Structures are given as structure tokens and as C-alpha cells.
Coordinates of C-alpha atoms and ligand atoms in Angstrom, one line a residue:
X20 CA -2.4 -21.9 -2.4
X21 CA -5.8 -20.1 -2.3
X22 CA -6.5 -16.5 -2.7
X23 CA -7.9 -14.2 0.0
X24 CA -10.9 -12.7 -1.6
X25 CA -12.6 -11.3 2.1
X26 CA -11.9 -8.0 0.9
X27 CA -15.2 -6.6 0.5
X28 CA -15.7 -3.4 -1.1
X29 CA -19.3 -2.7 0.2
X30 CA -17.8 -2.2 3.7
X31 CA -16.5 1.3 3.1
X32 CA -17.0 3.5 5.8
X33 CA -18.2 1.0 8.2
X34 CA -16.2 1.1 11.2
X35 CA -18.7 0.6 13.9
X36 CA -18.2 -0.5 16.8
X37 CA -18.6 -4.0 15.9
X38 CA -15.5 -3.6 13.4
X39 CA -13.5 -1.9 16.0
X40 CA -13.4 -4.9 18.3
X41 CA -13.2 -7.4 15.8
X42 CA -10.0 -5.3 14.8
X43 CA -8.9 -5.6 18.8
X44 CA -10.0 -9.9 18.2
X45 CA -8.1 -10.1 15.2
X46 CA -5.1 -8.6 16.6
X47 CA -5.1 -11.2 19.5
X48 CA -5.8 -13.5 16.8
X49 CA -1.8 -12.7 15.8
X50 CA -2.6 -12.1 12.3
X51 CA -2.5 -15.7 10.9
X52 CA -3.2 -16.2 7.0
X53 CA -3.9 -20.1 6.9
X54 CA -4.0 -20.4 3.6
X55 CA -0.8 -18.6 2.8
X56 CA 0.9 -20.2 5.5
X57 CA 2.1 -23.4 3.7
X58 CA 3.5 -22.0 1.4
X59 CA 6.0 -18.9 2.9
X60 CA 5.8 -20.6 6.0
X61 CA 9.4 -18.6 6.8
X62 CA 7.4 -15.2 6.5
X63 CA 4.9 -15.9 8.7
X64 CA 6.6 -17.9 11.5
X65 CA 8.8 -15.0 11.8
X66 CA 5.7 -12.4 11.8
X67 CA 3.3 -14.7 13.6
X68 CA 4.7 -14.0 17.6
X69 CA 3.4 -10.4 18.2
X70 CA -0.3 -8.4 19.5
X71 CA -0.7 -7.0 22.7
X72 CA -4.7 -6.8 23.5
X73 CA -6.0 -2.5 22.5
X74 CA -6.9 -2.3 26.2
X75 CA -3.7 -2.5 27.6
X76 CA -2.1 -0.1 25.4
X77 CA -1.4 3.6 26.1
X78 CA -1.6 5.5 23.1
X79 CA -0.3 8.6 25.2
X80 CA 3.0 7.2 26.4
X81 CA 4.1 7.4 22.4
X82 CA 3.8 11.4 23.6
X83 CA 5.2 11.1 27.5
X84 CA 7.8 8.0 27.4
X85 CA 8.8 8.1 24.1
X86 CA 8.6 11.6 22.9
X87 CA 6.9 11.3 20.1
X88 CA 6.2 14.8 18.6
X89 CA 3.5 14.6 15.7
X90 CA -0.2 13.6 16.3
X91 CA -1.4 10.3 17.7
X92 CA -5.1 9.1 16.7
X93 CA -7.0 6.4 17.9
X94 CA -10.3 5.1 16.7
X95 CA -12.4 7.5 18.7
X96 CA -10.8 10.6 16.8
X97 CA -12.8 12.2 14.2
X98 CA -9.9 12.6 11.9
X99 CA -9.1 8.9 12.4
X100 CA -10.9 8.0 9.7
X101 CA -10.1 10.4 7.3
X102 CA -6.1 9.7 8.2
X103 CA -6.8 5.9 7.6
X104 CA -9.3 6.7 4.6
X105 CA -8.1 9.7 2.9
X106 CA -5.0 9.5 2.4
X107 CA -5.7 6.5 0.2
X108 CA -5.4 7.2 -3.6
X109 CA -7.5 4.2 -4.8
X110 CA -11.5 5.5 -2.8
X111 CA -12.7 1.8 -3.2
X112 CA -11.5 1.7 0.2
X113 CA -11.4 -1.2 2.3
X114 CA -12.9 -1.8 6.1
X115 CA -9.4 -3.1 7.8
X116 CA -8.2 -0.3 10.7
X117 CA -5.2 0.0 12.7
X118 CA -6.0 0.8 16.3
X119 CA -3.3 3.5 16.7
X120 CA -2.4 5.9 13.5
X121 CA 1.2 7.5 14.2
X122 CA 1.8 11.2 12.1
X123 CA 5.2 12.0 12.5
X124 CA 6.7 15.3 12.9
X125 CA 9.9 13.5 11.4
X126 CA 12.0 11.1 11.3
X127 CA 12.9 10.7 15.0
X128 CA 9.4 10.0 15.4
X129 CA 9.5 7.3 13.1
X130 CA 12.3 5.8 15.7
X131 CA 10.1 6.6 18.4
X132 CA 6.9 4.7 16.4
X133 CA 8.7 1.4 16.1
X134 CA 9.9 1.4 19.7
X135 CA 6.5 2.3 21.0
X136 CA 5.7 -0.5 19.1
X137 CA 7.8 -3.3 20.3
X138 CA 7.6 -1.6 23.4
X139 CA 3.3 -2.6 23.5
X140 CA 3.6 -5.7 20.6
X141 CA 1.7 -3.7 18.1
X142 CA 2.8 -4.9 14.9
X143 CA 3.6 -2.1 12.2
X144 CA 2.5 -0.6 8.8
X145 CA 3.4 2.4 6.5
X146 CA 1.4 5.0 4.9
X147 CA 3.7 6.4 2.0
X148 CA 2.1 8.7 -0.5
X149 CA -1.0 5.9 0.0
X150 CA -0.6 5.1 -3.8
X151 CA -0.8 1.4 -3.7
X152 CA -4.1 0.7 -5.8
X153 CA -4.7 -2.1 -3.3
X154 CA -4.0 0.0 -0.4
X155 CA -1.7 -2.4 1.8
X156 CA -0.5 0.4 4.2
X157 CA -4.0 -0.7 6.3
X158 CA -4.0 -3.5 7.9
X159 CA -6.2 -5.1 10.9
X160 CA -4.9 -3.5 13.7
X161 CA -1.4 -2.6 14.7
X162 CA 0.3 0.8 14.4
X163 CA 0.3 3.0 11.4
X164 CA 3.2 5.0 11.1
X165 CA 2.1 7.3 8.5
X166 CA 4.8 9.1 6.7
X167 CA 3.1 12.6 4.9
X168 CA 5.5 15.0 7.0
X169 CA 8.8 13.4 5.2
X170 CA 8.3 15.7 2.0
X171 CA 11.5 17.2 2.7
X172 CA 14.5 17.9 0.0
X173 CA 17.3 17.4 2.0
X174 CA 19.9 18.9 -0.9
X175 CA 20.9 18.2 -4.6
X176 CA 24.4 18.2 -5.7
X177 CA 24.5 19.5 -9.6
X178 CA 27.7 18.6 -9.4
X179 CA 27.8 15.3 -8.2
X180 CA 24.9 14.5 -10.2
X181 CA 23.3 13.4 -6.5
X182 CA 20.4 14.3 -4.5
X183 CA 18.8 12.9 -1.0
X184 CA 15.4 13.3 -1.0
X185 CA 12.8 12.1 1.5
X186 CA 10.0 9.7 0.7
X187 CA 7.0 11.5 0.3
X188 CA 8.1 13.8 -2.8
X189 CA 5.5 13.1 -6.0
X190 CA 6.7 12.5 -9.8
X191 CA 6.0 15.6 -10.7
X192 CA 7.8 17.5 -7.6
X193 CA 11.2 15.3 -8.4
X194 CA 11.4 16.4 -11.8
X195 CA 10.5 19.9 -11.2
X196 CA 12.7 20.2 -8.4
X197 CA 16.1 18.8 -10.5
X198 CA 15.1 21.0 -13.8
X199 CA 16.3 23.5 -12.5
X200 CA 20.0 22.1 -12.1
X201 CA 19.3 20.4 -16.3
X202 CA 18.8 16.8 -14.0
X203 CA 16.2 14.5 -14.4
X204 CA 15.6 11.2 -12.3
X205 CA 13.5 8.2 -13.3
X206 CA 10.7 8.7 -11.8
X207 CA 7.3 7.0 -11.9
X208 CA 4.7 8.4 -14.8
X209 CA 1.9 10.1 -13.0
X210 CA 2.9 13.5 -11.3
X211 CA 1.4 12.9 -8.1
X212 CA 3.2 9.4 -7.0
X213 CA 5.8 9.7 -4.4
X214 CA 9.0 8.5 -4.1
X215 CA 8.1 6.6 -1.1
X216 CA 6.9 3.0 -2.5
X217 CA 7.1 3.3 -5.6
X218 CA 11.1 3.4 -5.1
X219 CA 10.5 0.6 -2.5
X220 CA 8.8 -1.8 -5.3
X221 CA 11.2 -1.1 -8.1
X222 CA 10.3 1.9 -10.0
X223 CA 8.7 1.2 -13.4
X224 CA 10.0 4.8 -14.8
X225 CA 10.0 7.0 -17.6
X226 CA 13.1 6.6 -19.4
X227 CA 13.2 2.8 -18.3
X228 CA 15.2 1.8 -21.2
X229 CA 18.3 3.9 -20.1
X230 CA 17.9 4.9 -16.8
X231 CA 17.0 1.6 -16.1
X232 CA 14.1 1.1 -13.0
X233 CA 13.6 3.7 -10.3
X234 CA 15.3 2.0 -7.7
X235 CA 18.7 1.3 -9.5
X236 CA 19.5 4.7 -9.4
X237 CA 19.4 4.3 -6.0
X238 CA 22.7 4.6 -3.9
X239 CA 21.6 4.7 -0.4
X240 CA 18.2 4.1 1.8
X241 CA 18.2 5.2 4.7
X242 CA 15.7 3.2 7.0
X243 CA 14.6 2.4 10.9
X244 CA 15.2 -1.4 11.7
X245 CA 12.9 -3.1 13.2
X246 CA 15.2 -2.6 16.2
X247 CA 14.1 0.2 15.9
X248 CA 17.8 1.9 14.7
X249 CA 18.5 4.8 12.0
X250 CA 21.0 2.9 9.5
X251 CA 21.6 3.8 6.0
X252 CA 22.1 0.4 3.6
X253 CA 24.1 0.6 0.7
X254 CA 26.5 -1.5 -1.8
X255 CA 29.0 -0.6 0.5
X256 CA 27.1 -1.1 4.2
X257 CA 23.9 -3.1 5.6
X258 CA 23.5 -4.7 2.3
X259 CA 20.8 -7.0 3.3
X260 CA 18.6 -4.3 3.6
X261 CA 20.2 -2.7 0.3
X262 CA 19.3 -5.1 -0.6
X263 CA 15.4 -6.0 0.4
X264 CA 14.9 -1.8 -0.1
X265 CA 15.3 -2.4 -3.7
X266 CA 11.9 -4.5 -4.5
X267 CA 10.6 -6.0 -2.1
X268 CA 7.6 -3.0 -1.5
X269 CA 4.9 -3.8 0.7
X270 CA 6.7 -6.5 2.2
X271 CA 9.9 -4.8 3.3
X272 CA 10.5 -4.9 6.9
X273 CA 11.8 -1.6 8.0
X274 CA 10.7 2.4 7.6
X275 CA 12.6 4.2 4.3
X276 CA 13.1 7.9 5.4
X277 CA 16.0 9.1 3.1
X278 CA 17.4 8.1 -0.8
X279 CA 20.4 9.1 -1.8
X280 CA 19.5 9.7 -6.0
X281 CA 21.7 9.2 -8.6
X282 CA 20.4 12.1 -11.5
X283 CA 20.6 12.1 -14.7
X284 CA 21.5 14.9 -17.1
X285 CA 18.1 16.4 -18.7
X286 CA 17.7 15.2 -22.1
X287 CA 17.2 18.1 -24.2
X288 CA 15.1 17.4 -26.8
X289 CA 12.3 14.9 -25.6
X290 CA 9.2 14.5 -27.4
X291 CA 6.4 12.3 -28.8
X292 CA 4.5 10.5 -31.4
X293 CA 1.2 9.7 -31.0
X294 CA -1.5 8.0 -33.3
X295 CA -4.9 6.7 -32.7
X296 CA -5.8 3.5 -34.6
X297 CA -9.8 2.3 -35.4
X298 CA -10.2 -0.9 -32.9
X299 CA -10.6 -3.0 -35.6
X300 CA -7.7 -2.8 -36.5
X301 CA -5.7 -3.6 -32.7
X302 CA -4.4 -6.8 -33.4
X303 CA -2.4 -5.9 -37.3
X304 CA -1.4 -2.8 -35.2
X305 CA 0.5 -5.1 -32.6
X306 CA 1.2 -7.7 -35.1
X307 CA 3.2 -4.8 -36.0
X308 CA 4.3 -2.7 -33.3
X309 CA 6.1 -6.2 -31.5
X310 CA 8.9 -6.9 -34.0
X311 CA 9.3 -2.8 -34.6
X312 CA 9.7 -2.1 -30.1
X313 CA 12.9 -4.6 -31.0
X314 CA 14.5 -2.1 -33.6
X315 CA 14.0 1.2 -32.0
X316 CA 16.6 2.9 -29.7
X317 CA 15.8 2.0 -26.6
X318 CA 15.4 5.9 -25.3
X319 CA 12.5 5.5 -26.8
X320 CA 9.4 4.5 -24.6
X321 CA 6.8 2.9 -26.7
X322 CA 3.1 1.9 -25.2
X323 CA -0.1 0.7 -26.8
X324 CA -3.6 1.2 -25.0
X325 CA -6.9 0.2 -25.8
X326 CA -9.4 2.8 -23.8
X327 CA -12.8 5.6 -25.1
X328 CA -11.6 7.3 -27.8
X329 CA -11.5 11.1 -27.2
X330 CA -14.3 13.1 -27.8
X331 CA -13.4 15.0 -31.2
X332 CA -12.8 10.8 -32.7
X333 CA -16.0 9.4 -30.8
X334 CA -18.0 9.1 -33.6
X335 CA -15.3 8.3 -35.6
X336 CA -15.6 4.3 -32.7
X337 CA -19.0 3.9 -32.5
X338 CA -19.5 0.9 -34.3
X339 CA -16.6 -0.4 -31.2
X340 CA -18.4 1.2 -28.5
X341 CA -16.4 3.9 -28.8
X342 CA -13.0 2.4 -28.1
X343 CA -10.3 3.0 -30.0
X344 CA -6.4 1.9 -29.6
X345 CA -3.3 4.4 -29.1
X346 CA -0.1 4.4 -30.0
X347 CA 2.5 6.5 -27.4
X348 CA 6.6 6.9 -28.0
X349 CA 8.6 8.6 -25.9
X350 CA 12.2 9.7 -26.8
X351 CA 14.2 11.3 -24.8
X352 CA 16.7 12.5 -27.4
X353 CA 19.1 15.3 -27.3
X354 CA 18.1 17.1 -30.7
X355 CA 15.3 17.8 -32.1
X356 CA 16.8 15.9 -35.6
X357 CA 17.8 12.6 -33.2
X358 CA 13.9 12.7 -31.9
X359 CA 12.4 12.9 -35.4
X360 CA 14.7 10.4 -37.6
X361 CA 13.8 8.1 -34.1
X362 CA 10.6 8.2 -33.9
X363 CA 10.3 8.2 -37.3
X364 CA 9.7 4.1 -38.4
X365 CA 6.5 5.0 -36.0
X366 CA 5.2 7.1 -39.3
X367 CA 5.4 4.0 -41.6
X368 CA 2.7 1.8 -39.8
X369 CA 1.3 -0.2 -42.9
X370 CA -1.8 0.7 -41.9
X371 CA -1.3 4.5 -41.3
X372 CA -3.9 5.6 -43.7
X373 CA -5.8 4.0 -41.7
X374 CA -5.3 6.6 -38.2
X375 CA -7.6 8.4 -37.2
X376 CA -5.5 10.7 -35.3
X377 CA -1.8 11.7 -35.1
X378 CA 0.6 13.6 -34.0
X379 CA 4.6 13.3 -34.1
X380 CA 7.5 13.7 -32.6
X381 CA 5.9 16.8 -30.7
X382 CA 8.4 18.6 -28.3
X383 CA 8.0 17.6 -24.9
X384 CA 8.5 18.1 -21.1
X385 CA 7.9 15.9 -17.7
X386 CA 5.5 18.6 -17.5
X387 CA 3.6 17.7 -20.8
X388 CA 4.0 13.8 -19.8
X389 CA 3.2 14.1 -17.1
X390 CA -0.3 15.7 -17.6
X391 CA -0.9 13.9 -20.3
X392 CA -0.2 10.4 -17.9
X393 CA -2.6 12.2 -15.2
X394 CA -5.6 12.6 -17.3
X395 CA -5.2 8.5 -18.2
X396 CA -5.3 7.7 -14.7
X397 CA -7.3 10.4 -12.9
X398 CA -8.1 10.7 -9.2
X399 CA -10.9 10.1 -7.1
X400 CA -11.8 6.8 -8.6
X401 CA -12.8 3.5 -7.4
X402 CA -9.5 1.0 -9.1
X403 CA -8.4 -2.2 -9.1
X404 CA -5.0 -2.9 -11.5
X405 CA -3.2 -5.7 -12.2
X406 CA -0.1 -5.0 -14.1
X407 CA 2.4 -7.8 -15.1
X408 CA 5.3 -9.0 -16.9
X409 CA 4.6 -10.8 -20.1
X410 CA 7.3 -12.0 -23.0
X411 CA 5.1 -13.0 -25.2
X412 CA 3.9 -11.0 -28.6
X413 CA 1.4 -8.2 -28.2
X414 CA -0.9 -9.3 -30.4
X415 CA -1.7 -12.0 -28.6
X416 CA -2.3 -10.0 -25.4
X417 CA -4.4 -8.0 -27.3
X418 CA -6.0 -11.0 -28.8
X419 CA -7.0 -12.2 -25.5
X420 CA -8.7 -9.5 -24.6
X421 CA -9.5 -7.1 -27.5
X422 CA -13.5 -8.9 -27.7
X423 CA -13.2 -8.7 -24.0
X424 CA -12.4 -4.9 -23.3
X425 CA -16.0 -4.1 -25.3
X426 CA -18.3 -5.8 -22.5
X427 CA -15.9 -3.2 -19.6
X428 CA -18.4 -1.4 -17.3
X429 CA -16.5 1.4 -17.3
X430 CA -15.8 4.0 -20.1
X431 CA -12.1 5.1 -17.8
X432 CA -10.9 1.7 -17.8
X433 CA -7.6 1.0 -20.4
X434 CA -5.5 -1.8 -20.9
X435 CA -2.3 -0.6 -21.6
X436 CA 1.4 -2.7 -22.7
X437 CA 4.8 -1.1 -22.4
X438 CA 7.0 -2.7 -24.6
X439 CA 10.7 -2.8 -24.0
X440 CA 12.5 -0.8 -26.6
X441 CA 16.6 -1.9 -27.7
X442 CA 17.6 -5.5 -29.1
X443 CA 18.0 -6.9 -25.6
X444 CA 15.1 -7.7 -22.5
X445 CA 16.5 -4.7 -19.5
X446 CA 18.5 -7.5 -17.3
X447 CA 17.3 -7.5 -13.8
X448 CA 19.5 -5.9 -11.5
X449 CA 22.2 -7.6 -10.5
X450 CA 21.9 -6.7 -6.6
X451 CA 18.8 -6.8 -5.8
X452 CA 15.0 -8.1 -5.0
X453 CA 12.8 -6.2 -7.6
X454 CA 13.8 -9.1 -10.3
X455 CA 11.1 -9.3 -12.7
X456 CA 12.1 -8.0 -16.3
X457 CA 10.5 -9.7 -19.7
X458 CA 9.6 -8.1 -22.9
X459 CA 6.4 -5.8 -22.4
X460 CA 4.7 -4.8 -18.9
X461 CA 1.1 -3.8 -18.1
X462 CA -2.2 -4.7 -17.9
X463 CA -6.0 -3.4 -17.0
X464 CA -6.1 -0.5 -15.2
X465 CA -10.1 -1.1 -14.7
X466 CA -10.9 2.6 -12.8
X467 CA -14.7 3.8 -12.3
X468 CA -16.9 6.1 -10.0
X469 CA -20.3 4.1 -8.4
X470 CA -20.1 2.6 -5.6
X471 CA -23.4 1.1 -7.3
X472 CA -20.6 -0.3 -10.0
X473 CA -17.9 -2.2 -7.6
X474 CA -19.3 -6.0 -8.8
X475 CA -19.3 -5.6 -12.4
X476 CA -16.1 -3.7 -12.6
X477 CA -14.8 -6.4 -10.5
X478 CA -15.8 -9.1 -12.4
X479 CA -15.2 -7.7 -15.3
X480 CA -11.7 -6.8 -14.2
X481 CA -11.3 -9.8 -12.7
X482 CA -11.9 -12.3 -15.9
X483 CA -9.5 -9.8 -17.1
X484 CA -6.4 -10.4 -15.9
X485 CA -7.6 -14.4 -15.6
X486 CA -7.6 -13.5 -19.9
X487 CA -4.2 -12.5 -19.6
X488 CA -3.0 -15.1 -17.5
X489 CA -1.4 -17.5 -20.0
X490 CA 1.0 -15.2 -21.2
X491 CA 2.3 -13.3 -18.2
X492 CA 5.9 -14.1 -16.3
X493 CA 4.8 -12.4 -13.4
X494 CA 2.8 -9.0 -11.7
X495 CA 4.6 -6.0 -10.3
X496 CA 4.2 -6.2 -6.7
X497 CA 3.1 -2.7 -6.0
X498 CA 1.3 -2.6 -8.9
X499 CA -1.6 -5.9 -7.9
X500 CA -3.8 -6.9 -5.7
X501 CA -1.4 -8.3 -3.5
X502 CA -4.1 -8.1 -1.1
X503 CA -7.2 -9.8 -2.2
X504 CA -4.6 -12.5 -4.2
X505 CA -1.9 -12.8 -1.7
X506 CA -0.4 -15.0 -4.2
X507 CA 0.8 -12.3 -6.6
X508 CA 3.1 -11.1 -4.2
X509 CA 4.9 -14.2 -4.6
X510 CA 4.1 -13.9 -8.5
X511 CA 6.0 -10.8 -8.4
X512 CA 9.8 -12.2 -8.1
X513 CA 11.9 -14.9 -9.3
X514 CA 11.8 -17.9 -6.7
X515 CA 15.5 -17.2 -5.6
X516 CA 14.3 -13.7 -4.8
X517 CA 11.1 -14.3 -2.9
X518 CA 13.1 -17.1 -0.8
X519 CA 16.3 -14.7 0.3
X520 CA 13.1 -11.8 1.0
X521 CA 11.3 -14.6 3.5
X522 CA 15.3 -15.0 4.8
X523 CA 16.0 -11.6 5.6
X524 CA 13.4 -11.1 7.2
X525 CA 13.9 -13.9 9.1
X526 CA 17.0 -12.6 10.4
X527 CA 16.2 -8.8 11.2
X528 CA 12.9 -9.4 11.8
X529 CA 12.5 -12.6 14.0
X530 CA 9.6 -10.8 15.9
X531 CA 7.8 -9.5 13.3
X532 CA 7.9 -5.8 14.0
X533 CA 6.5 -5.0 10.8
X534 CA 3.6 -6.8 8.7
X535 CA 4.5 -9.3 6.0
X536 CA 2.3 -9.5 2.7
X537 CA 0.1 -11.2 4.3
X538 CA -0.3 -10.4 8.3
X539 CA -4.1 -8.8 9.0
X540 CA -5.7 -9.0 5.9
X541 CA -8.7 -10.5 6.8
Ligands
FAD20 C1 -2.1 7.1 -10.9 C2 -0.7 5.6 -10.5 C3 -0.1 5.5 -11.5 C4 1.0 5.2 -10.7 N1 2.4 5.0 -11.7 C5 3.5 3.8 -12.0 C6 4.5 4.6 -12.2 O1 4.7 4.3 -13.3 N2 5.4 3.0 -12.4 C7 5.4 2.9 -10.9 O2 7.0 1.6 -10.9 N3 4.2 2.6 -10.2 C8 3.4 3.4 -10.7 N4 2.3 3.1 -9.5 C9 2.6 2.7 -8.2 C10 3.4 3.5 -7.1 O3 4.3 3.3 -7.5 C11 3.1 2.3 -6.0 O4 1.8 1.7 -5.2 C12 3.7 2.6 -4.6 O5 3.7 1.4 -3.7 C13 3.1 3.6 -3.9 O6 4.2 3.9 -3.1 P1 3.3 5.4 -1.7 O7 4.1 5.5 -1.3 O8 2.0 5.9 -2.1 O9 2.6 3.5 -1.4 P2 1.8 3.6 -0.4 O10 0.3 3.0 -0.4 O11 2.0 4.7 1.1 O12 1.7 1.9 1.0 C14 2.3 0.6 0.5 C15 3.6 -0.1 1.3 O13 4.6 0.3 0.7 C16 5.3 -0.3 2.0 N5 5.8 1.7 2.4 C17 5.4 2.9 1.7 N6 7.0 3.9 1.4 C18 7.3 3.6 2.5 C19 8.3 3.4 3.3 N7 8.5 4.9 3.4 N8 9.1 2.9 3.5 C20 8.4 1.4 3.9 N9 7.6 0.9 3.3 C21 7.0 1.9 2.5 C22 4.5 -0.1 2.6 O14 4.2 -1.6 3.0 C23 2.7 0.3 2.3 O15 1.9 -0.1 3.0 C24 1.1 4.2 -10.0 C25 0.5 4.4 -8.8 C26 -0.6 5.4 -9.1 C27 -1.7 5.5 -8.0

């Protein structure tokens, strides 16, 4: 299968009239992605039959004929590029642009926008929080439905431990809303990421060992379908949509407008241990940590990082180009005694004498955890990310990349692997498209500032993924480059799930109203 590498970062912010014309031309070409067609034919057959030439479309009709209340933007509007690119986390931009952006005012506007798209044979893409690292919300042509205003907490029922939330609510805000009720949800790790695409992708969550992935606690999802109907999907109704929405990520053929969440009691004694070891001891630390992970309770979240040393340790890390090895263990416990006892084995590392700095079983909370994650994955950077699942020994993974990491062009880049704890690998959910499960999850988060350094960082990143490839069992669909490497989408699912998703798309979106994983990328 041929990878699509035409996502040229150099063309950032350069939508000349020529580009805009080419967008129209591309839309008329029906977005055929030839290389991918061979092996994923059903996706393409289902989605290649829509396109209207730009000149035939009257965007104002969205308001006049379809009663759309939000903001409509076309390339001639000053705000158009700001909304298209400004809402993206990754500052390594693409030159893909839609023909129209429809910023919805409410859920009914989503219905109106899909109806308009159908009437005009425009393909639909969706902007949730804009945090997907490879920006699949931007496609060449079509209508981009921007959900930014779907940001309301609809209800929280502390007695039933249930909440209904619109998609554009961040991880930090979700936990903050639930805390007064002593409740919590398996959100993602970084503060600003929105529930929107996080949940649809599966959701690698805080306390995943106990609560499961984020999507595992979504009891129902309200969706707008390709026929522009509002439906609720759950285990009891519209089960195919429920199955697909639980993991399809950028491959979903519907718009999620509300999530019905099952909540959990907030753990009363969260605590974290942090150990910095010399980079030279990385492989030994990984060799010790691998077997230990299986013996720790699953309520401990365990991660091993390689990254630039914090300023206070920089002097001690000169021999390793300023790099250091970091072990973090966070427990979602209910008493401090439980937390201390469970984290104690982390202190018995045979290399503990070499530890450069440590902090043991310190009480923490979601606010502090978000602050810590936010510092590791800062905003306003250029990024390439590929998070992988693996059943290899962590030592083998780190051996594969330890010398490569010493040559990393950017000091902001890190490699992290989360080691699932507990005696069993978390089983895949029985009734969800999300199907990856393994002993480890992680990879390189390549982050840098300057466009002049794009090439060196992208090359370094791609080499790093190649070094890890022999050890991986799959990709994570929303933290991997499904745009630059469309095969990574397929590699994010068990074969049967990938095929079922394709079949469901063919059944429920036969006209290809929604962009699939690959349409409109080149
Ligand atoms: C700093 C950072 C930290 C992260 N940490 C984690 C983590 O801890 N765990 C984890 O699992 N992931 C994590 N991610 C990845 C993130 O969860 C995914 O990339 C997710 O897709 C982002 O959601 P979004 O709504 O911002 O996506 P967007 O970029 O807005 O959308 C991406 C695609 O998702 C689909 N989509 C989004 N919303 C909807 C919707 N409402 N209805 C239908 N389709 C929709 C669309 O196809 C869209 O093209 C992190 C990302 C960042 C930037």
C-alpha cells in the first residue's frame, strides 16, 4: 500500500487563488485516493460519489433555505483562514481547505448543515476541538462543520452517577464540573483536549486500568446521521451507530452532538511518585519496570519517558545530551495508606541509588495532573505524533530508540510508553469499533517551534517510527498520522473491526456524505 506523503507543511498559510481553484478542481475529481482504493475499496465506493462544482453552490442558502443560525464562512471571508487553521492544536499546518465552513450555533444547526451538504452534494468534515495531531478535520473541498459552540453541560445527575455533555468540553472542565459531586470520568490526560474526538477514538484515559478507555463509559451518543436525522445510539437502539461511534474516530460517518456518560466516585487519595534516572540507565530501568508493571494494582498508571532534563537536573545530564529518563506512577486510591503501600515497590528499583531526583507518593488531584501533563505537551508547537500499541518488553522498545533519541533535533520532543498495570492486559471492549489492546501504549511526540526545522524533525520522527515498527501491534487512530500515512488508520483496528466499519459506512452512508479516512487529503 502506498503512503500518501503529499501533506506539505511548507505550504502553510498559503491559500492563494490558485490553491482555492485547485480545491474546486479537487472536489470535482471526487477525492479519489487511488493508492488506498485497492485494499479499502468499500470505504471508497461508499464515499466517492459526491461533489458539486464550487460555482453551483450558494452558501447563503444555508441560512435562507435551511434556517442555519450560526456563522457561514467562505474563502473570501477574512475570518475563513483563522477559523480553518486557528482552531488547530498542531501549528504544522496543511494547505487543505474546505469550500465552506459552517460554525454551528446549536445542535439543530448540525442538522441544517448536513441537509445543505446533501442538497449540494458537498462532502462533510467535522471540527471538534481541533486537537487531532494530523488535522483530519481539514479536507480539500466540502463543508467543514465547526462544533465549537456545542460546549454545554446539559445535565449532571449525582444520584444516578450520569451526565450528559456536549462535545466541546475539555478534559479539565469535565473533571472540574464533576468534582463538586465527588465524581469523576475517564477523561484524557491533557487539560485542553475536548471530549469530542477523544471519546470517538476510544479514549486513552486517566485510571484506564480500572475505568477502562473513555468510550467504555459512554452509555449513549446523540448523533446526526448522513440522512440529517438526529438519533440516539446505545446498546439498545441504533446499535450499529453505537458500535461505530465507539472507536471510529476520524472515520465516523455521523456527527456526535451529545455524550451520555457513566460517572465514577472520585478517588479520595490520588497520589503520584516521580523518579528521574540517568539516561545511561534507561534500558536497565525499563528491564526492571516491565515485569513490575504486571505486579502493581491496575489503579496505578505507570509511564516511562525519555525527555530533556528539567533545568535543575541539566548539569547532571550533560553526558547524555541533556536527556533523562523519567518514571511516573499515579495511583487512584481511596486512602493515603493504600496509596503509599501500592506505590512502595517503585522505590525498590535496584538502581535507586543512581536516581537523580525523586518524589514519593505525593497527594495529587486532577488539577495537578492536568498541570503536569500540560507542561509536557505544551500548546502552540509544530508536532508529529505516532502513538503505538505494543506487546514487546519495554526494554526492547527503548533499546530500539535510545541512541536515536540522543540525536533528536528538538529539546521539546519526548518518547513515552504507558505500561498497563495489573495481572491482565486490558481486554478490548466487546461491542465497540475501538479494538486495540496491548501491554504498552505510546511512542514519539515530536514537538518543535520553527518552520525552518520542519524537515529535520519530520525526518527524525519518521525514522523513530520505523525503529519502533518491528515491536508494534497497532496504532492509536487519533494519535497517529492517518493523513500522511493512510495505512495507519487500518493499522489502528483489528481486521474484523476495520471491515465491519467499512460495511457500516456502506450501509448507512451509501452516498458518501461524510469524508472517510482518506478522501480529500491530496
Ligand atoms: C495535547 C494532546 C494530548 C492528548 N492526550 C490524549 C490522551 O490522553 N488520550 C487520548 O485518547 N487522546 C489524546 N489526544 C488525542 C486526542 O484525543 C484526539 O486527537 C482527538 O481526536 C481530539 O479530539 P478533537 O475533537 O479535538 O478532534 P478534531 O481535531 O477536532 O477532529 C478530528 C476528527 O475527529 C472527528 N470528530 C471530532 N469530533 C467529532 C464529533 N463531535 N462528531 C463526529 N466526528 C468528530 C472528525 O472526523 C474530525 O476530523 C491528545 C491530543 C493532544 C493535542
